[in-house]
Coordinates of C-alpha atoms in Angstrom, one line a residue:
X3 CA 0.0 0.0 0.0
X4 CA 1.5 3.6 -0.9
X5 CA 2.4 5.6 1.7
X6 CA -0.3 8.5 2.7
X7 CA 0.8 12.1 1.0
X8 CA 1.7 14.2 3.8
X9 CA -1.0 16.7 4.7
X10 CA -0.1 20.4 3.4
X11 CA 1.2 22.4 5.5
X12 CA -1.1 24.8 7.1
X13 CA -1.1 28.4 5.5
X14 CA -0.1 31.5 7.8
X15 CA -2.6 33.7 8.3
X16 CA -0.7 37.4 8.2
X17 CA -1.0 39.5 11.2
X18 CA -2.9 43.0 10.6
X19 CA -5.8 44.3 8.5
X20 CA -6.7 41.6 5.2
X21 CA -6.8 44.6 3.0
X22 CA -4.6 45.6 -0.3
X23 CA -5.3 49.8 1.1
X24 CA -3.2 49.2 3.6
X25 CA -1.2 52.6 4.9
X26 CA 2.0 53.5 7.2
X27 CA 2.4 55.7 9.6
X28 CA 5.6 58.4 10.4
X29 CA 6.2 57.8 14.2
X30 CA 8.6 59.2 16.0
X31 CA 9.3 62.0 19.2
X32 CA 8.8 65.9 18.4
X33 CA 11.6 67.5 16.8
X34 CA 13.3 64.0 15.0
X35 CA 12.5 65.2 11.4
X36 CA 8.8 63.4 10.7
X37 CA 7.4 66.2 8.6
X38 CA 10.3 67.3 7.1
X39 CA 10.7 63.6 5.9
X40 CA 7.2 63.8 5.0
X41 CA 7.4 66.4 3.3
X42 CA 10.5 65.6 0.7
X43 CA 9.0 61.8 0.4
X44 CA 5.7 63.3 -1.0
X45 CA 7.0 65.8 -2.7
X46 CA 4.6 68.2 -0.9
X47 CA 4.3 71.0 1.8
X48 CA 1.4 69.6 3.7
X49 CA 3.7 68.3 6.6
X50 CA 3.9 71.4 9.0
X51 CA 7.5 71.5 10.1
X52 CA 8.6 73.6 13.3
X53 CA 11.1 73.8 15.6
X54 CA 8.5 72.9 18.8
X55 CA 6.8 69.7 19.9
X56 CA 2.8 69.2 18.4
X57 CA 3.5 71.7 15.0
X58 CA 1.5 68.8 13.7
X59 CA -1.9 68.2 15.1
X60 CA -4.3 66.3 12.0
X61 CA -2.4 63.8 10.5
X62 CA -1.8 64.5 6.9
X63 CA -1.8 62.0 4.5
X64 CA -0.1 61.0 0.8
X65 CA 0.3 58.5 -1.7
X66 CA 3.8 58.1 -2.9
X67 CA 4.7 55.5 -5.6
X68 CA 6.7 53.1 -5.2
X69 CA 9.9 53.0 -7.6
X70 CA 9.9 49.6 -9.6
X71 CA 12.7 48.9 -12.3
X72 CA 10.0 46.1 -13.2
X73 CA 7.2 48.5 -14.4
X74 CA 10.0 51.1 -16.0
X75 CA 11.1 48.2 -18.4
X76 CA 7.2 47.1 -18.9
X77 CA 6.7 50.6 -19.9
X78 CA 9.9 51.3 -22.2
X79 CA 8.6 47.8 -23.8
X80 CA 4.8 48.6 -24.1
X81 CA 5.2 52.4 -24.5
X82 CA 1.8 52.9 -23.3
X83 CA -0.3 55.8 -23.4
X84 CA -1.3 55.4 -19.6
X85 CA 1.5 54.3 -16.7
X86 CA 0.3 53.7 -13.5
X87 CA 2.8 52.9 -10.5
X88 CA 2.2 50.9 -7.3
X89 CA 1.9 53.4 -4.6
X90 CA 2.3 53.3 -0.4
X91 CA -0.2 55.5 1.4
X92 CA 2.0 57.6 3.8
X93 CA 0.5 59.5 7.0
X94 CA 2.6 62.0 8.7
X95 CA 2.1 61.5 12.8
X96 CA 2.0 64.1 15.5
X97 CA 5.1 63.5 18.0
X98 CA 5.2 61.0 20.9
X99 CA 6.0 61.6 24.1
X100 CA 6.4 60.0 27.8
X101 CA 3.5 59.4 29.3
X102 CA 1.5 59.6 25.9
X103 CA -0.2 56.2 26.8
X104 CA -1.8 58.0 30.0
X105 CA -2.8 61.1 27.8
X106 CA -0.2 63.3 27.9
X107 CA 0.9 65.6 25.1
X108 CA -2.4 64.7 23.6
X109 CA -1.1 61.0 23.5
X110 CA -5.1 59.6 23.2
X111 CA -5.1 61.5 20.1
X112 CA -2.1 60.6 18.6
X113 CA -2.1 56.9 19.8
X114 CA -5.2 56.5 18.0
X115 CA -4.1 57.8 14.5
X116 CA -0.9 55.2 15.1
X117 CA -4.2 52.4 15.2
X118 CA -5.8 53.9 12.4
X119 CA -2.2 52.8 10.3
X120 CA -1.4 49.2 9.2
X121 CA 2.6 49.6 9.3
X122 CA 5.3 52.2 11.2
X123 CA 7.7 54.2 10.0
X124 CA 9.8 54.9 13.5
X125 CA 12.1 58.5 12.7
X126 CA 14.7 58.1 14.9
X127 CA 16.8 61.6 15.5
X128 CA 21.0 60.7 15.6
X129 CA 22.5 64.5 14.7
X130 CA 23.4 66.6 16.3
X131 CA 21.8 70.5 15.8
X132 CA 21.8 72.7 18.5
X133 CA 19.1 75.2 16.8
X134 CA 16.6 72.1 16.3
X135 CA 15.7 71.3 20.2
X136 CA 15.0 67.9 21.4
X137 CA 12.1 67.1 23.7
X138 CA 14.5 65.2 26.2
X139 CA 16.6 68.0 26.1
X140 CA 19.8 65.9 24.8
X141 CA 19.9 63.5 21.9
X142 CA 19.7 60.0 22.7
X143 CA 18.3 57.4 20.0
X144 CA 18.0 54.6 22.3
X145 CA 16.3 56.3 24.8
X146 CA 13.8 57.8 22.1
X147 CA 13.2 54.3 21.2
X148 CA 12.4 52.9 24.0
X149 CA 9.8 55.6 24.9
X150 CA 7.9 54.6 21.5
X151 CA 8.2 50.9 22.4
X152 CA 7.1 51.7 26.2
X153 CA 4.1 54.0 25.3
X154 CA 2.5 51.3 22.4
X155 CA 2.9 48.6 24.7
X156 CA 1.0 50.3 27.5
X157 CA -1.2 51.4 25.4
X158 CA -1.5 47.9 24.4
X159 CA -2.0 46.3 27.4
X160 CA -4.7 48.8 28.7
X161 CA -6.7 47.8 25.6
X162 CA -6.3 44.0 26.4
X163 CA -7.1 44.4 30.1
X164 CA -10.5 46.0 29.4
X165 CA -10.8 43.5 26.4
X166 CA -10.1 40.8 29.3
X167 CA -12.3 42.0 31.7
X168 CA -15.0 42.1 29.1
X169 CA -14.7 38.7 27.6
X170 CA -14.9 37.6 31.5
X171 CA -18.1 39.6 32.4
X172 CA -19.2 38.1 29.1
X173 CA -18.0 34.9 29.6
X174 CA -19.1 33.9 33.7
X175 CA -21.8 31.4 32.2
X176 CA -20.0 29.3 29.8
X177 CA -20.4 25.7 29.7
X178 CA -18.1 23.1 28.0
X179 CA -21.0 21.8 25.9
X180 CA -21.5 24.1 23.4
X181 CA -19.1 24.6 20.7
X182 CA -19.8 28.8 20.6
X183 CA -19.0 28.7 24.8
X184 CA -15.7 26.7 23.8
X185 CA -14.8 29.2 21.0
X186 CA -15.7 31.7 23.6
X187 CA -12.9 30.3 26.1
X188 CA -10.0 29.7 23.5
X189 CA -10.7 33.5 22.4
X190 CA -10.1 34.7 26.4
X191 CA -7.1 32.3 26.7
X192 CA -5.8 34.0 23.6
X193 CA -6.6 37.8 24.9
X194 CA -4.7 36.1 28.4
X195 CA -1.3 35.0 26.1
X196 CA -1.2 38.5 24.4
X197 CA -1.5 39.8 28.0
X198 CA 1.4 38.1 29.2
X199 CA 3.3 38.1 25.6
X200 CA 2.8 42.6 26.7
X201 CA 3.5 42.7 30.2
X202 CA 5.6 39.5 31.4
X203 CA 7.3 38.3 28.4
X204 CA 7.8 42.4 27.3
X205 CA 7.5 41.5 23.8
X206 CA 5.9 43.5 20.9
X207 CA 3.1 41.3 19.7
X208 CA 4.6 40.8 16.2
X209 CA 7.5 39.1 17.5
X210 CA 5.8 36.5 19.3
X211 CA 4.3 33.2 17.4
X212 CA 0.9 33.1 17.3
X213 CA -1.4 30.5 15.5
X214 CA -4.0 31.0 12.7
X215 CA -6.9 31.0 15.5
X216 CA -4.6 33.4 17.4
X217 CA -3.8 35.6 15.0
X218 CA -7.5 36.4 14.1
X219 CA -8.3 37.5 17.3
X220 CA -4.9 39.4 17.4
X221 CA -6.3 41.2 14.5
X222 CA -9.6 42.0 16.3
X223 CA -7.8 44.0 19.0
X224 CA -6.2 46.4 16.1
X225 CA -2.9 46.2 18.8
X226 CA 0.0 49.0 18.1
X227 CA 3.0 46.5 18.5
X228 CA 1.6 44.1 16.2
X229 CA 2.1 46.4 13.3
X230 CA 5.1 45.8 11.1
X231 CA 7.9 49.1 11.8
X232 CA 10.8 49.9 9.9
X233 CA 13.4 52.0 11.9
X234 CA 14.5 54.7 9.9
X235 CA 17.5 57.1 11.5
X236 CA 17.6 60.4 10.5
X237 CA 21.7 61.6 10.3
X238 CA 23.4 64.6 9.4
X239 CA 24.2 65.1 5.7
X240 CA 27.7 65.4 6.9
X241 CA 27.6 61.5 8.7
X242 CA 25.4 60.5 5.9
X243 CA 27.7 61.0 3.3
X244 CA 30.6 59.2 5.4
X245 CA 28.3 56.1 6.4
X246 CA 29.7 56.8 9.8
X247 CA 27.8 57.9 13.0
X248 CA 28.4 57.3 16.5
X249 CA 25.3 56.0 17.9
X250 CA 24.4 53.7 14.5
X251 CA 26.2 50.8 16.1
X252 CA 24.3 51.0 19.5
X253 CA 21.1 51.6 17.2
X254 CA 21.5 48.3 15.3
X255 CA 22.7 46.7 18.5
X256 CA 19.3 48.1 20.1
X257 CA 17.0 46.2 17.7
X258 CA 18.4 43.3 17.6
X259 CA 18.3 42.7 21.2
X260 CA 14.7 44.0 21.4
X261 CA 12.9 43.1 17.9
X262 CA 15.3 41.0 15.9
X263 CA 14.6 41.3 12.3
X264 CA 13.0 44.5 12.1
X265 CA 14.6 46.7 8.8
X266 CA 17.0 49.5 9.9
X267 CA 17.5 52.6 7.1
X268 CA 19.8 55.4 7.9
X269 CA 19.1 58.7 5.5
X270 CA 19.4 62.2 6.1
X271 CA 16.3 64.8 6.1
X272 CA 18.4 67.7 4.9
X273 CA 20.5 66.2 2.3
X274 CA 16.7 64.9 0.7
X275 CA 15.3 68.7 0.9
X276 CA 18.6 69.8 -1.0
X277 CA 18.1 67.4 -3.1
X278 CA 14.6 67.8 -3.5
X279 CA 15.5 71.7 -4.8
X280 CA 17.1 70.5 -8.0
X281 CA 16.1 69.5 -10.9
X282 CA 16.9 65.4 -12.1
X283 CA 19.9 66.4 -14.1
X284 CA 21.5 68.9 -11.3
X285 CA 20.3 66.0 -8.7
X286 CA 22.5 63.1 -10.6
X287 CA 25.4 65.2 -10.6
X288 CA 25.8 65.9 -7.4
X289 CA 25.0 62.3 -6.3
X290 CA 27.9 61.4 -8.4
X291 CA 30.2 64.5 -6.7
X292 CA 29.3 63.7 -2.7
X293 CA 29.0 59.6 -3.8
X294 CA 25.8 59.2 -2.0
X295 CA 22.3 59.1 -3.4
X296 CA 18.5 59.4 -2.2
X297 CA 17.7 56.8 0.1
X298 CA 13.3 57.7 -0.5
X299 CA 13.7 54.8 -3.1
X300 CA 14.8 52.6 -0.6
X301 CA 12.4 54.0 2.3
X302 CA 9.1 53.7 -0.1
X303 CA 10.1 50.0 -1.0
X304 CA 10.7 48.8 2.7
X305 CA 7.8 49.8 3.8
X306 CA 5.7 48.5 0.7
X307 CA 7.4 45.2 1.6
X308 CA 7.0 45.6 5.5
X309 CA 3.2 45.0 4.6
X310 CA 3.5 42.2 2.8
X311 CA 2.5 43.8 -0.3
X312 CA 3.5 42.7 -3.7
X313 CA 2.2 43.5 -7.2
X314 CA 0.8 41.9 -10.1
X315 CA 0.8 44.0 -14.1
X316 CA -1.5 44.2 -16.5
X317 CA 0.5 45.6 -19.7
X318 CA -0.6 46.8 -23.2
X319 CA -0.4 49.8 -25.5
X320 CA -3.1 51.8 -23.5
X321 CA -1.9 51.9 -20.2
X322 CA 0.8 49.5 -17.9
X323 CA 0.1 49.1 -14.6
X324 CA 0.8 47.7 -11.3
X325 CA -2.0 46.4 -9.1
X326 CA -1.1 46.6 -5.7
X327 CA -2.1 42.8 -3.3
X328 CA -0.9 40.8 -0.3
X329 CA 1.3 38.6 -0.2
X330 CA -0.6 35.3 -0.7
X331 CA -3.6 36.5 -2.7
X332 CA -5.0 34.2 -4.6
X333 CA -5.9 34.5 -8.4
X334 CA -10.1 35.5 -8.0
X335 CA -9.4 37.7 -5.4
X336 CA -6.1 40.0 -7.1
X337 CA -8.5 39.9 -10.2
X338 CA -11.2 41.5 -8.1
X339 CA -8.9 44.5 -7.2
X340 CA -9.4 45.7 -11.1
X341 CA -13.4 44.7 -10.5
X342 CA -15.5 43.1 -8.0
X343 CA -16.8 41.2 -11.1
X344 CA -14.2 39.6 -11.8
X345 CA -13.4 38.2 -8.3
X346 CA -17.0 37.1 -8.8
X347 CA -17.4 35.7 -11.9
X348 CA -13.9 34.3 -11.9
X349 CA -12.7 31.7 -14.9
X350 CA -9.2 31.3 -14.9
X351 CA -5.8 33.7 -15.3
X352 CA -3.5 34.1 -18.5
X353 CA 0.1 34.5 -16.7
X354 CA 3.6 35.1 -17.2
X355 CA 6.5 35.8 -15.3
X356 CA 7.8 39.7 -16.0
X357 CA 11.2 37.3 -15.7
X358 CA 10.0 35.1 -18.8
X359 CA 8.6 38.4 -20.8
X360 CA 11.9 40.1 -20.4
X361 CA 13.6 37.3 -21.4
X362 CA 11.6 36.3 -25.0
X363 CA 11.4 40.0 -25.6
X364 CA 7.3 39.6 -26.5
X365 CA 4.2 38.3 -25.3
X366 CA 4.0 36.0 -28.9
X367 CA 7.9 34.5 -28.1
X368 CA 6.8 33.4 -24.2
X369 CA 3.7 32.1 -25.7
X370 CA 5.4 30.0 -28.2
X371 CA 7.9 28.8 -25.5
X372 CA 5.6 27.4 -23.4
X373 CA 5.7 30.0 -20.9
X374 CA 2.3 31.7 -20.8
X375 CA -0.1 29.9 -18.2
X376 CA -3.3 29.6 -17.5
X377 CA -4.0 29.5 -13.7
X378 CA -7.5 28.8 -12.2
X379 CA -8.6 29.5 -8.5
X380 CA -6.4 28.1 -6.4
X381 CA -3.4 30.1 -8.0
X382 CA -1.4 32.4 -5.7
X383 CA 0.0 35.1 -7.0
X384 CA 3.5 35.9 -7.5
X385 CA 5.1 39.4 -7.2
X386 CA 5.8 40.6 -10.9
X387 CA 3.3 38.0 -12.7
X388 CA 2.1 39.9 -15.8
X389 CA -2.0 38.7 -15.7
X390 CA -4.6 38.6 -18.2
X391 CA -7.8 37.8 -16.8
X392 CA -11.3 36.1 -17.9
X393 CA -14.4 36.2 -16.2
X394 CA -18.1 34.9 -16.9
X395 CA -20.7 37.1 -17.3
X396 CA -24.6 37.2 -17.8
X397 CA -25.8 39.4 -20.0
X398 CA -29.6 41.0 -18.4
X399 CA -30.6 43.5 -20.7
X400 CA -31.3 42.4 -24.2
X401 CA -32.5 45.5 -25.3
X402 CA -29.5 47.2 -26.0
X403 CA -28.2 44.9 -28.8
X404 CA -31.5 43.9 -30.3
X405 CA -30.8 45.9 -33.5
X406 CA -27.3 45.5 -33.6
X407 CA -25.6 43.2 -36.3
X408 CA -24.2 39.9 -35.7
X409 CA -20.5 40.5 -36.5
X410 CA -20.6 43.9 -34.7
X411 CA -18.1 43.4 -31.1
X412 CA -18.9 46.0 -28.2
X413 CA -17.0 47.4 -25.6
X414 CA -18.2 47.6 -22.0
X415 CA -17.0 50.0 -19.9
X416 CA -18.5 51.2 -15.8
X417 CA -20.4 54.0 -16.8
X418 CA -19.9 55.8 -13.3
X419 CA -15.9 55.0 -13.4
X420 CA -15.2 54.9 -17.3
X421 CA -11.3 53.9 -16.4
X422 CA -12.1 51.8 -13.7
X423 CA -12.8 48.7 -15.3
X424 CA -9.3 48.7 -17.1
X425 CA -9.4 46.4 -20.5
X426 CA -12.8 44.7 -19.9
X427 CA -14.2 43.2 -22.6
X428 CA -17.6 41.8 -23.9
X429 CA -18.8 39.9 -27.3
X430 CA -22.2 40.3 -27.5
X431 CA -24.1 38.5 -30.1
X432 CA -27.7 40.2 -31.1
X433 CA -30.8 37.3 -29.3
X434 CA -32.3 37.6 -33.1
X435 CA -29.8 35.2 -33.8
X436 CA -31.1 32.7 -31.3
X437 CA -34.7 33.7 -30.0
X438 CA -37.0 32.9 -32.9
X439 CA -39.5 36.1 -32.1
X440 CA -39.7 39.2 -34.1
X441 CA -39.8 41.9 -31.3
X442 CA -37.4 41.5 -28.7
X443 CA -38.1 44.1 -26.0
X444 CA -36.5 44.5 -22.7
X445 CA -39.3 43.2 -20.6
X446 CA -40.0 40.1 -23.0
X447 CA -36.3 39.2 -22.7
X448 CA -35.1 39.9 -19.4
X449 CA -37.1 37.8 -17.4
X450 CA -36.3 34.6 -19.5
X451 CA -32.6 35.4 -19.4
X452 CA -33.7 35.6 -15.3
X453 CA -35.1 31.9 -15.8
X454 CA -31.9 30.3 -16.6
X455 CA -29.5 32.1 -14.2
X456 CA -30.1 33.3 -10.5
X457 CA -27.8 36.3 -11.0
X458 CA -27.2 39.2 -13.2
X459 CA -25.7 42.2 -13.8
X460 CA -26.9 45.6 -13.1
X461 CA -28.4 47.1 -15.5
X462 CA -27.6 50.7 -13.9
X463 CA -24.1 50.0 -14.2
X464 CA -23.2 48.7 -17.6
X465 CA -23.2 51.1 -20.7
X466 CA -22.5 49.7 -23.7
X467 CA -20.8 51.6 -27.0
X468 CA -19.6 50.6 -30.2
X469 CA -16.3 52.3 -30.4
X470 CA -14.0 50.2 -32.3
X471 CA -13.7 46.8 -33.7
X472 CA -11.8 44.2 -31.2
X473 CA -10.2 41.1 -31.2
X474 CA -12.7 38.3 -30.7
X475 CA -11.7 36.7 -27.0
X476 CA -14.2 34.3 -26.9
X477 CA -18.3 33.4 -26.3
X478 CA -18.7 29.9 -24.8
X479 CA -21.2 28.4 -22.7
X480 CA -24.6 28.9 -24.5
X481 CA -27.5 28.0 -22.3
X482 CA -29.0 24.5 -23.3
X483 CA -32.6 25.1 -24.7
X484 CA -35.0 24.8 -27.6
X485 CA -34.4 28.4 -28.4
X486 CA -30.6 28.5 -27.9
X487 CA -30.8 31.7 -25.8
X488 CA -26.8 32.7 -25.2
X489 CA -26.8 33.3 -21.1
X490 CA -23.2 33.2 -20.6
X491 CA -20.1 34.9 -22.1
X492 CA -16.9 35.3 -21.5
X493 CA -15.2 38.5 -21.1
X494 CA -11.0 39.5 -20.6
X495 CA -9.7 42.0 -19.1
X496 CA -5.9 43.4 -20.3
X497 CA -3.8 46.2 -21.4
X498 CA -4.7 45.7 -25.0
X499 CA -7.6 47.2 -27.0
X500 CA -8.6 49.6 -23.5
X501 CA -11.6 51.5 -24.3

């Protein structure tokens, strides 16, 4: 007898929000550089930079994109009329203090904007500036640090002691019987291990191993140390330029000791804003002359990554772009990011790797290598797959195409977002063709297209124009009955042929 398959190996559900909008947050003490760094990441002014704790009250949000030597050779390759980057939401925090987790400095307020975020970006101040004045008076990095760490984590723990004491009052009749009363008890042994993870253990939650079960009530509590944070020290241009800094070596040595494999990037605030001031040509010259470049790049990239975000493409000569999932999506659901349709009307997924497409030079070569895939359901995306997807619609209102001839293709389009539904299309063939009645009106039609299928389409949502001839995708599926009535075709969406 053949030895049983070993069962698969169960899939880790990722801590935080299960959302592709997810956004990071600029948290640091007063006076470390947060708006400033704002400011030349987004290329903006909203970020209110002064030289006094709390100049930044209302957090102030922007997207910035993410750079991707991927999508710039898609792009030169495609020459598209349309290029739209992956981007990172960014939202520039008010200061920190001590004591912020009891209310001070307007920590309630502040503390609550840092839970409204899905990842950190922790400014961290290591130069030295005697007309920029620190909140502790001196500067000290690894003191600064560990008054963020101290504050979320009280903060923490005073959300999962009332959570606690809830659950309990909640909880004083459970029996052992019921299956809801046992879910009910793993749930408050949980909230008890995240307790003790906080206040015995002293361990941001994200460092500690949690299973699935776990982790979705870790994710119900929306805890500040479960979110992902990338240390990012802010250096004089001087020290910056050198790659030597006193207190970098204690910093590094700092997170190791207290959360071991979090990303450390040193920059510098005022070399970006000088930078910021020239144009690309005078801003690649003097990288070359001081030998040191922008580090935004790298910033924008680690904490895309930090979030476990990856992208997928869709490519053609209207318009490249990168659509922005998690890490472990699954082919229905990164096709629902383009349309909630296509999630839900899923067929399968024409992939290739942007590895494969850069190699062969064109879609035709990786096509005739063998390359090109087609991937149903249970595919999980890959960051860089280049996707083409199909979809299986029913068509609900007849009356639009009665009058329209056969060999006539349509375009279909969202008519309250015309660029939302990138590269969807529709063949459409007239019902004359199939329904043996002379009059085919919208209320003799739709309900017998109704019949066959228990969903439809909106009919407020779809307008249909015959803009230009298109390649012929496909039309499968035709409902099996005397009159042949078509209920089901099959619709694409890519880069080529855009409306």
């Amino acid at each position: 007898m053949p030895p049983k398959k070993a069962a698969p190996a169960e899939k880790k559900i990722l801590l935080g929000r299960p959302s592709n909008n997810l956004k990071i947050g600029i948290v640091g003490l007063p006076n470390v550089g947060k708006s400033s760094f704002f400011n030349v990441l987004s290329e903006t002014d909203l970020g209110k930079a002064a030289n006094f704790p709390y100049a930044t009250i209302d957090p102030e949000e922007a997207r910035i994109p993410v750079p991707d030597a991927r999508f710039e050779w898609l792009c030169e390759t495609y020459k598209p009329a349309s290029r739209v980057p992956a981007f990172l939401t960014c939202i520039d925090i008010a200061g920190l203090t001590a004591g912020a987790s009891t209310g001070a400095g307007l920590g309630n307020a502040f503390l609550s904007h840092v839970r409204a975020v899905d990842g950190i970006f922790q400014v961290v101040r290591a130069f030295d500036d005697a007309e920029v004045t620190h909140v502790e008076g001196d500067v000290d990095p690894i003191r600064d640090m560990e008054i963020i760490q101290t504050e979320l984590r009280l903060k923490d723990i005073e959300w999962v002691e009332k959570s606690l004491e809830n659950l309990k009052r909640s909880g004083r009749a459970l029996n052992s019987t019921s299956l809801a009363d046992k879910a009910k008890k793993e749930e408050i042994a949980t909230v008890e291990k995240i307790l003790k993870v906080l206040s015995v253990d002293n361990k941001d939650i994200r460092k500690a191993e949690w299973s699935n079960k776990e982790v979705d009530v870790v994710n119900g509590l929306h805890l500040l140390t479960a979110k992902p944070v990338t240390y990012l020290v802010n250096l004089s241009e001087r020290d910056y330029i050198r790659k030597k800094n006193k207190w970098l070596p204690k910093i590094k040595a700092w997170i190791d000791a207290n959360n071991p494999g979090d990303p450390l990037i040193p920059f510098s605030v005022a070399l970006e804003e000088r930078l910021a001031r020239m144009s690309p040509e005078e801003r690649k010259e003097e990288e070359q002359k001081i030998g040191a470049s922008s580090a935004l790049g790298k910033i924008t990239q680690a904490g895309y990554s930090s979030l476990d975000l990856i992208r997928y493409f869709t490519c053609g000569p209207d318009e490249v772009r990168a659509w922005t999932i998690r890490r472990g999506t699954k082919a229905p659901q990164a096709a629902g990011v383009i349309h909630s349709d296509f999630e839900n009307k899923f067929v399968c997924g024409e992939i290739m790797s942007y590895d494969d497409l850069k190699e062969y030079g064109s879609e035709a070569a990786v096509k005739a290598a063998g390359k090109l895939r087609q991937q149903g359901k249970p595919y999980e995306m890959v960051d860089g797959d280049i996707a083409y997807w199909k979809a299986v619609y029913i068509l609900c209102d007849a009356g639009w195409i009665n009058y329209l001839p056969f060999e006539n293709i349509i375009s279909l389009t969202d008519c309250r977002t015309p660029r939302s539904v990138f590269g969807m299309r529709l063949i459409l063939c007239p019902l004359e063709k199939f329904l043996p009645t002379a009059t085919l009106g919208r209320h003799d039609v739709l309900p017998r297209l109704l019949a066959y299928r228990d969903t439809a389409m909106s009919v407020d949502l779809l307008a249909i124009r015959q803009t230009k001839v298109v390649r012929v995708v496909e039309c499968t599926r035709f409902a099996p009955h005397p009159t042949y009535l078509p209920s089901f075709f099959t619709m694409t969406a890519s880069g080529k042929n855009a409306c």
